[in-house]
Amino acid sequence: MILDIPGYPGYRADSNGDIWSCLRTGPRTITSYTNTWKKLTKTKRKSDGRYVVGVNNKRIVASKLIILAFKGPPPLGKNLCRHFNDDKSNNKPSNLFYGNDKDNSQDSIRNKKFPIGENSGRSKISDEEIYNLRKMYSTGNYTQAKLSSIFNICNAHVSEILRNKLRKLKSNYTEYDIIC
């Protein structure tokens, strides 16, 4: 399926994530239409991996044009174009959704593109160590201060771990979630 892109006369988007044009460009002030549609070449932006295309003498992110053609203008408060699978080269309409920063972050977590728990660069303690810390505390033989010394973390972190404020234990007692 190929649809016109609203606000961009002479341009269309297809269901494979490609942009097409029927414009014949001459000098910058003269543009005319032809009956022949050409697929535009997409180039990758080096900084973030998204594809861009040349439209009306500007470089525009292809996914923004495709979502505009297939899903219309963004709803209020959902002005980001999200790639549901976090693959920025997949510009198929079925992979593109409007959202906000929170939606985008949740996609990253769901697709395991966002490091959480012990995989975070800021993590000071592994999941196994958290399990052991909780187990040791539950015996009643260790204070929070002693555990902070054993695991080389501050008292506040021990308290947050024990209260499930920092990393929450999942039901199988081996995996943890971050609590925001």
Coordinates of N, CA and C in Angstrom, one line a residue:
M1 N 0.8 -1.2 0.0 CA 0.0 0.0 0.0 C 0.9 1.2 0.0
I2 N 0.5 2.2 -0.8 CA 1.2 3.5 -0.9 C 0.3 4.6 -0.6
L3 N 0.6 5.5 0.3 CA -0.2 6.6 0.7 C 0.5 7.9 0.6
D4 N -0.3 9.0 0.2 CA 0.3 10.3 0.2 C 0.7 10.8 1.6
I5 N 1.7 11.6 1.7 CA 2.2 12.1 3.0 C 1.6 13.5 3.2
P6 N 0.7 13.6 4.1 CA 0.0 14.9 4.3 C 1.0 16.1 4.6
G7 N 0.9 17.2 3.9 CA 1.7 18.3 4.1 C 3.0 18.3 3.2
Y8 N 3.1 17.2 2.4 CA 4.3 17.0 1.5 C 3.8 16.6 0.1
P9 N 3.2 17.5 -0.6 CA 2.7 17.2 -2.0 C 3.8 16.6 -2.8
G10 N 3.5 15.6 -3.6 CA 4.5 14.9 -4.5 C 5.3 13.9 -3.8
Y11 N 4.9 13.5 -2.5 CA 5.7 12.5 -1.8 C 4.7 11.5 -1.3
R12 N 5.1 10.2 -1.3 CA 4.3 9.1 -0.8 C 5.1 8.2 0.1
A13 N 4.5 7.4 0.9 CA 5.2 6.4 1.7 C 4.5 5.1 1.5
D14 N 5.3 4.0 1.5 CA 4.7 2.7 1.2 C 4.8 1.8 2.5
S15 N 4.2 0.7 2.5 CA 4.1 -0.2 3.7 C 5.4 -0.9 3.9
N16 N 6.4 -0.8 3.1 CA 7.7 -1.4 3.3 C 8.6 -0.4 4.0
G17 N 8.1 0.8 4.2 CA 8.9 1.9 4.9 C 9.8 2.7 3.9
D18 N 9.4 2.8 2.7 CA 10.1 3.6 1.7 C 9.3 4.8 1.4
I19 N 10.1 5.9 0.9 CA 9.5 7.2 0.5 C 9.6 7.3 -1.0
W20 N 8.6 7.8 -1.6 CA 8.6 7.9 -3.1 C 8.3 9.4 -3.4
S21 N 8.8 9.8 -4.6 CA 8.5 11.2 -5.1 C 8.3 11.2 -6.6
C22 N 7.4 12.1 -7.0 CA 7.1 12.3 -8.4 C 7.6 13.8 -8.8
L23 N 8.4 14.4 -8.0 CA 8.9 15.7 -8.3 C 10.1 15.7 -9.2
R24 N 10.0 16.6 -10.1 CA 11.2 16.9 -11.0 C 11.7 18.2 -10.6
T25 N 12.9 18.3 -10.1 CA 13.5 19.5 -9.6 C 14.3 20.2 -10.6
G26 N 14.2 21.4 -10.7 CA 15.0 22.2 -11.6 C 15.8 23.2 -10.7
P27 N 15.9 24.5 -11.2 CA 16.4 25.5 -10.3 C 15.6 25.5 -9.0
R28 N 16.2 25.9 -7.9 CA 15.5 25.8 -6.6 C 14.1 26.4 -6.5
T29 N 13.8 27.3 -7.4 CA 12.5 28.0 -7.3 C 11.5 27.3 -8.2
I30 N 11.9 26.4 -9.1 CA 10.9 25.7 -10.0 C 10.9 24.2 -9.7
T31 N 9.7 23.8 -9.3 CA 9.4 22.4 -9.1 C 8.2 21.9 -9.9
S32 N 8.3 20.8 -10.6 CA 7.2 20.4 -11.3 C 7.0 18.9 -11.0
Y33 N 5.8 18.4 -11.3 CA 5.4 17.0 -11.1 C 5.5 16.2 -12.3
T34 N 5.8 14.9 -12.2 CA 5.8 14.0 -13.3 C 4.9 12.9 -13.0
N35 N 4.6 12.0 -14.0 CA 3.8 10.9 -13.8 C 4.6 9.7 -13.3
T36 N 5.9 9.8 -13.2 CA 6.8 8.7 -12.8 C 7.2 8.9 -11.3
W37 N 6.9 7.9 -10.5 CA 7.3 7.9 -9.1 C 8.6 7.2 -8.9
K38 N 9.5 7.8 -8.2 CA 10.8 7.2 -7.9 C 11.0 7.0 -6.4
K39 N 11.6 5.9 -6.1 CA 11.9 5.6 -4.6 C 13.1 6.4 -4.3
L40 N 13.0 7.2 -3.1 CA 14.1 8.0 -2.7 C 15.1 7.1 -2.0
T41 N 16.4 7.5 -2.1 CA 17.4 6.8 -1.4 C 17.5 7.3 0.0
K42 N 17.5 6.3 0.9 CA 17.6 6.6 2.4 C 19.1 6.5 2.8
T43 N 19.5 7.4 3.6 CA 20.8 7.4 4.1 C 20.7 7.3 5.6
K44 N 21.7 6.6 6.3 CA 21.6 6.5 7.7 C 22.3 7.7 8.3
R45 N 21.7 8.2 9.4 CA 22.4 9.3 10.2 C 23.4 8.6 11.1
K46 N 24.6 9.1 11.1 CA 25.6 8.4 11.9 C 25.4 8.5 13.4
S47 N 24.8 9.5 13.8 CA 24.7 9.7 15.3 C 23.7 8.7 15.9
D48 N 22.6 8.4 15.3 CA 21.6 7.6 16.0 C 21.1 6.4 15.1
G49 N 21.5 6.3 13.9 CA 21.2 5.1 13.1 C 19.8 5.2 12.4
R50 N 19.1 6.3 12.6 CA 17.8 6.5 11.8 C 18.1 6.9 10.4
Y51 N 17.2 6.5 9.5 CA 17.3 6.8 8.1 C 16.7 8.2 7.8
V52 N 17.3 8.9 7.0 CA 16.8 10.2 6.5 C 16.7 10.2 5.0
V53 N 15.8 11.1 4.5 CA 15.6 11.2 3.1 C 15.6 12.7 2.7
G54 N 15.9 13.1 1.5 CA 15.9 14.4 1.1 C 14.5 14.8 0.6
V55 N 13.8 15.7 1.2 CA 12.4 16.1 0.9 C 12.4 17.6 0.9
N56 N 12.0 18.2 -0.3 CA 11.9 19.7 -0.4 C 13.2 20.3 0.0
N57 N 14.3 19.8 -0.4 CA 15.7 20.4 -0.1 C 16.0 20.3 1.4
K58 N 15.4 19.5 2.1 CA 15.7 19.3 3.6 C 15.9 17.8 3.8
R59 N 16.7 17.5 4.8 CA 16.8 16.1 5.3 C 15.9 15.8 6.4
I60 N 15.0 14.8 6.2 CA 13.9 14.5 7.2 C 14.0 13.1 7.5
V61 N 13.8 12.8 8.8 CA 13.8 11.4 9.2 C 12.6 10.6 8.6
A62 N 13.0 9.5 7.9 CA 12.0 8.8 7.1 C 10.8 8.3 8.0
S63 N 11.1 7.8 9.2 CA 10.0 7.2 10.0 C 9.0 8.3 10.3
K64 N 9.3 9.5 10.5 CA 8.4 10.6 10.7 C 7.4 10.8 9.6
L65 N 7.9 10.7 8.3 CA 7.1 10.8 7.2 C 6.2 9.6 7.0
I66 N 6.7 8.4 7.3 CA 5.9 7.2 7.2 C 4.7 7.1 8.2
I67 N 5.0 7.5 9.4 CA 4.0 7.5 10.4 C 2.9 8.5 10.1
L68 N 3.3 9.7 9.6 CA 2.4 10.7 9.2 C 1.5 10.2 8.1
A69 N 2.0 9.5 7.1 CA 1.2 9.0 6.0 C 0.2 7.9 6.5
F70 N 0.7 7.0 7.3 CA -0.2 5.9 7.7 C -1.0 6.1 9.0
K71 N -0.6 6.9 9.9 CA -1.3 7.1 11.1 C -1.8 8.5 11.4
G72 N -1.5 9.4 10.4 CA -2.0 10.8 10.6 C -1.1 11.6 11.5
P73 N -1.6 12.8 11.9 CA -0.8 13.7 12.8 C -0.8 13.1 14.2
P74 N 0.3 13.4 15.0 CA 0.4 12.9 16.3 C -0.7 13.4 17.3
P75 N -1.2 12.5 18.2 CA -2.2 13.0 19.2 C -1.5 13.9 20.2
L76 N -2.3 14.6 20.9 CA -1.7 15.6 21.8 C -0.9 14.8 22.9
G77 N 0.3 15.3 23.1 CA 1.2 14.7 24.2 C 1.9 13.5 23.7
K78 N 1.7 13.1 22.5 CA 2.4 11.9 21.9 C 3.1 12.3 20.6
N79 N 4.1 13.2 20.7 CA 4.7 13.7 19.5 C 6.0 13.0 19.1
L80 N 6.4 11.9 19.7 CA 7.5 11.1 19.3 C 7.1 10.0 18.4
C81 N 7.9 9.7 17.4 CA 7.7 8.5 16.6 C 8.6 7.4 17.2
R82 N 7.9 6.4 17.7 CA 8.6 5.3 18.4 C 8.7 4.1 17.4
H83 N 9.9 3.4 17.5 CA 10.0 2.1 16.8 C 9.7 1.1 17.8
F84 N 8.6 0.4 17.7 CA 8.2 -0.6 18.7 C 9.2 -1.6 19.1
N85 N 10.0 -2.1 18.1 CA 11.0 -3.1 18.4 C 12.4 -2.5 18.6
D86 N 12.5 -1.2 18.7 CA 13.7 -0.4 18.9 C 14.7 -0.6 17.7
D87 N 14.3 -1.1 16.6 CA 15.2 -1.3 15.4 C 14.9 0.0 14.6
K88 N 15.8 0.9 14.6 CA 15.6 2.2 13.9 C 15.7 2.1 12.4
S89 N 16.1 0.9 11.9 CA 16.1 0.7 10.4 C 14.8 0.1 10.0
N90 N 14.0 -0.3 10.9 CA 12.7 -0.9 10.5 C 11.6 0.2 10.5
N91 N 11.3 0.7 9.3 CA 10.4 1.8 9.2 C 9.0 1.4 8.7
K92 N 8.7 0.1 8.8 CA 7.4 -0.3 8.4 C 6.3 0.3 9.3
P93 N 5.2 0.7 8.7 CA 4.2 1.3 9.6 C 3.7 0.4 10.8
S94 N 3.8 -0.9 10.6 CA 3.4 -1.7 11.7 C 4.3 -1.7 12.9
N95 N 5.5 -1.1 12.7 CA 6.5 -1.0 13.8 C 6.6 0.5 14.3
L96 N 5.8 1.4 13.8 CA 5.9 2.8 14.2 C 4.6 3.2 14.9
F97 N 4.9 3.9 16.1 CA 3.8 4.3 16.9 C 4.1 5.7 17.5
Y98 N 3.1 6.5 17.7 CA 3.3 7.7 18.4 C 3.4 7.5 19.9
G99 N 4.2 8.3 20.6 CA 4.3 8.2 22.0 C 5.0 9.3 22.6
N100 N 5.3 9.2 23.9 CA 6.1 10.2 24.6 C 7.4 9.6 25.1
D101 N 8.2 10.4 25.8 CA 9.5 9.9 26.3 C 9.3 8.6 27.2
K102 N 8.2 8.6 28.0 CA 8.0 7.5 28.9 C 7.7 6.2 28.1
D103 N 6.8 6.3 27.1 CA 6.5 5.2 26.2 C 7.8 4.7 25.6
N104 N 8.6 5.6 25.1 CA 9.9 5.2 24.4 C 10.8 4.5 25.4
S105 N 10.9 4.9 26.6 CA 11.7 4.3 27.6 C 11.2 2.9 28.0
Q106 N 9.9 2.7 28.0 CA 9.3 1.4 28.3 C 9.5 0.5 27.2
D107 N 9.6 1.0 25.9 CA 9.9 0.1 24.8 C 11.3 -0.4 25.0
S108 N 12.2 0.5 25.3 CA 13.6 0.1 25.5 C 13.8 -1.0 26.6
I109 N 13.1 -0.8 27.7 CA 13.1 -1.8 28.7 C 12.6 -3.2 28.3
R110 N 11.4 -3.1 27.6 CA 10.7 -4.3 27.1 C 11.6 -5.1 26.1
N111 N 12.3 -4.3 25.3 CA 13.1 -4.9 24.2 C 14.6 -5.2 24.7
K112 N 14.8 -5.0 26.0 CA 16.1 -5.3 26.6 C 17.2 -4.5 26.0
K113 N 16.9 -3.2 25.6 CA 17.9 -2.3 25.0 C 18.3 -1.3 26.1
F114 N 17.6 -1.3 27.2 CA 17.9 -0.4 28.3 C 18.5 -1.2 29.5
P115 N 19.7 -1.0 29.8 CA 20.3 -1.8 30.9 C 19.7 -1.5 32.3
I116 N 19.2 -2.5 32.9 CA 18.6 -2.4 34.2 C 19.2 -3.4 35.2
G117 N 19.1 -3.2 36.4 CA 19.6 -4.1 37.4 C 21.1 -4.2 37.3
E118 N 21.7 -5.4 37.4 CA 23.1 -5.5 37.5 C 23.8 -5.2 36.1
N119 N 23.0 -5.1 35.1 CA 23.5 -4.8 33.8 C 23.7 -3.3 33.6
S120 N 23.2 -2.5 34.5 CA 23.3 -1.0 34.5 C 24.8 -0.7 34.8
G121 N 25.3 0.3 34.1 CA 26.7 0.7 34.4 C 26.8 1.4 35.8
R122 N 25.7 1.7 36.4 CA 25.7 2.3 37.7 C 25.5 1.3 38.9
S123 N 25.3 0.1 38.5 CA 25.0 -1.0 39.5 C 26.3 -1.2 40.4
K124 N 26.1 -1.3 41.7 CA 27.2 -1.6 42.6 C 27.2 -3.0 43.1
I125 N 26.1 -3.7 42.9 CA 25.8 -5.0 43.5 C 25.1 -5.9 42.5
S126 N 25.5 -7.1 42.4 CA 24.8 -8.1 41.4 C 23.5 -8.6 42.0
D127 N 22.7 -9.2 41.1 CA 21.5 -9.8 41.5 C 21.7 -10.9 42.6
E128 N 22.7 -11.7 42.4 CA 23.0 -12.8 43.3 C 23.4 -12.2 44.7
E129 N 24.1 -11.1 44.7 CA 24.5 -10.4 45.9 C 23.3 -9.9 46.6
I130 N 22.3 -9.3 45.9 CA 21.1 -8.8 46.5 C 20.3 -10.0 47.1
Y131 N 20.2 -11.1 46.4 CA 19.5 -12.3 47.0 C 20.2 -12.7 48.3
N132 N 21.5 -12.7 48.3 CA 22.3 -13.1 49.5 C 22.1 -12.1 50.6
L133 N 22.1 -10.8 50.3 CA 21.9 -9.8 51.3 C 20.5 -9.9 51.9
R134 N 19.5 -10.2 51.2 CA 18.2 -10.3 51.7 C 18.1 -11.6 52.6
K135 N 18.7 -12.7 52.1 CA 18.7 -13.9 52.8 C 19.4 -13.8 54.2
M136 N 20.6 -13.1 54.2 CA 21.4 -12.9 55.4 C 20.6 -12.0 56.4
Y137 N 19.9 -11.0 55.9 CA 19.2 -10.1 56.8 C 18.0 -10.8 57.4
S138 N 17.3 -11.7 56.6 CA 16.2 -12.4 57.1 C 16.5 -13.4 58.3
T139 N 17.8 -13.8 58.4 CA 18.2 -14.7 59.5 C 18.1 -13.9 60.9
G140 N 18.2 -12.6 60.8 CA 18.3 -11.8 62.1 C 19.6 -11.7 62.7
N141 N 20.6 -12.3 62.0 CA 22.0 -12.3 62.5 C 22.8 -11.1 62.0
Y142 N 22.2 -10.3 61.1 CA 23.0 -9.2 60.5 C 22.2 -7.9 60.6
T143 N 22.8 -6.8 60.9 CA 22.2 -5.5 60.9 C 22.4 -4.9 59.5
Q144 N 21.6 -3.9 59.2 CA 21.8 -3.2 57.9 C 23.2 -2.6 57.8
A145 N 23.7 -2.1 58.9 CA 25.1 -1.5 59.0 C 26.1 -2.6 58.6
K146 N 26.0 -3.8 59.2 CA 26.9 -4.9 59.0 C 26.9 -5.3 57.5
L147 N 25.6 -5.4 57.0 CA 25.5 -5.8 55.6 C 26.1 -4.7 54.6
S148 N 25.9 -3.5 55.0 CA 26.5 -2.4 54.1 C 28.1 -2.6 54.1
S149 N 28.6 -3.0 55.2 CA 30.1 -3.2 55.3 C 30.5 -4.4 54.5
I150 N 29.7 -5.5 54.6 CA 30.0 -6.7 53.9 C 30.0 -6.6 52.4
F151 N 28.9 -5.9 51.9 CA 28.7 -5.7 50.5 C 29.3 -4.4 49.9
N152 N 29.9 -3.7 50.8 CA 30.6 -2.4 50.3 C 29.6 -1.4 49.6
I153 N 28.4 -1.3 50.2 CA 27.5 -0.3 49.8 C 27.0 0.5 51.0
C154 N 26.4 1.7 50.7 CA 26.0 2.5 51.9 C 24.8 2.0 52.5
N155 N 24.6 2.4 53.8 CA 23.4 2.0 54.6 C 22.1 2.3 53.8
A156 N 22.0 3.4 53.2 CA 20.8 3.8 52.5 C 20.4 2.8 51.4
H157 N 21.4 2.3 50.7 CA 21.2 1.3 49.6 C 20.7 0.0 50.2
V158 N 21.3 -0.4 51.3 CA 20.9 -1.7 52.0 C 19.4 -1.5 52.4
S159 N 19.0 -0.4 53.0 CA 17.7 -0.1 53.4 C 16.7 -0.2 52.2
E160 N 17.1 0.5 51.1 CA 16.2 0.5 49.9 C 16.1 -0.9 49.2
I161 N 17.1 -1.6 49.3 CA 17.1 -3.0 48.7 C 16.1 -3.9 49.6
L162 N 16.3 -3.8 50.9 CA 15.4 -4.6 51.8 C 13.9 -4.1 51.7
R163 N 13.7 -2.9 51.4 CA 12.3 -2.4 51.3 C 11.8 -2.5 49.9
N164 N 12.5 -3.1 49.0 CA 12.1 -3.2 47.6 C 12.0 -1.9 46.9
K165 N 12.7 -0.9 47.3 CA 12.7 0.4 46.6 C 13.7 0.5 45.5
L166 N 14.8 -0.2 45.6 CA 15.9 0.0 44.6 C 15.8 -1.1 43.6
R167 N 15.8 -2.3 43.9 CA 15.6 -3.4 42.9 C 14.6 -4.4 43.5
K168 N 13.5 -4.7 42.8 CA 12.5 -5.5 43.4 C 12.7 -6.9 42.9
L169 N 12.5 -7.8 43.8 CA 12.7 -9.3 43.6 C 11.5 -9.8 42.8
K170 N 11.7 -10.5 41.7 CA 10.6 -11.1 41.0 C 10.2 -12.4 41.8
S171 N 9.1 -13.0 41.3 CA 8.6 -14.1 42.1 C 9.5 -15.4 42.1
N172 N 10.4 -15.5 41.1 CA 11.3 -16.7 41.0 C 12.5 -16.5 41.9
Y173 N 12.6 -15.3 42.6 CA 13.7 -15.0 43.5 C 15.1 -15.0 42.8
T174 N 15.2 -14.9 41.5 CA 16.5 -14.8 40.9 C 16.6 -13.6 40.0
E175 N 15.5 -13.0 39.6 CA 15.6 -11.8 38.7 C 15.0 -10.6 39.5
Y176 N 15.4 -9.4 39.1 CA 15.0 -8.2 39.7 C 14.5 -7.2 38.7
D177 N 13.6 -6.4 39.1 CA 13.1 -5.3 38.3 C 13.5 -4.0 39.0
I178 N 13.7 -2.9 38.2 CA 13.9 -1.6 38.8 C 12.6 -1.0 39.1
I179 N 12.5 -0.3 40.2 CA 11.3 0.4 40.5 C 11.5 1.9 40.4
C180 N 10.7 2.5 39.5 CA 10.8 3.9 39.3 C 9.8 4.7 40.2

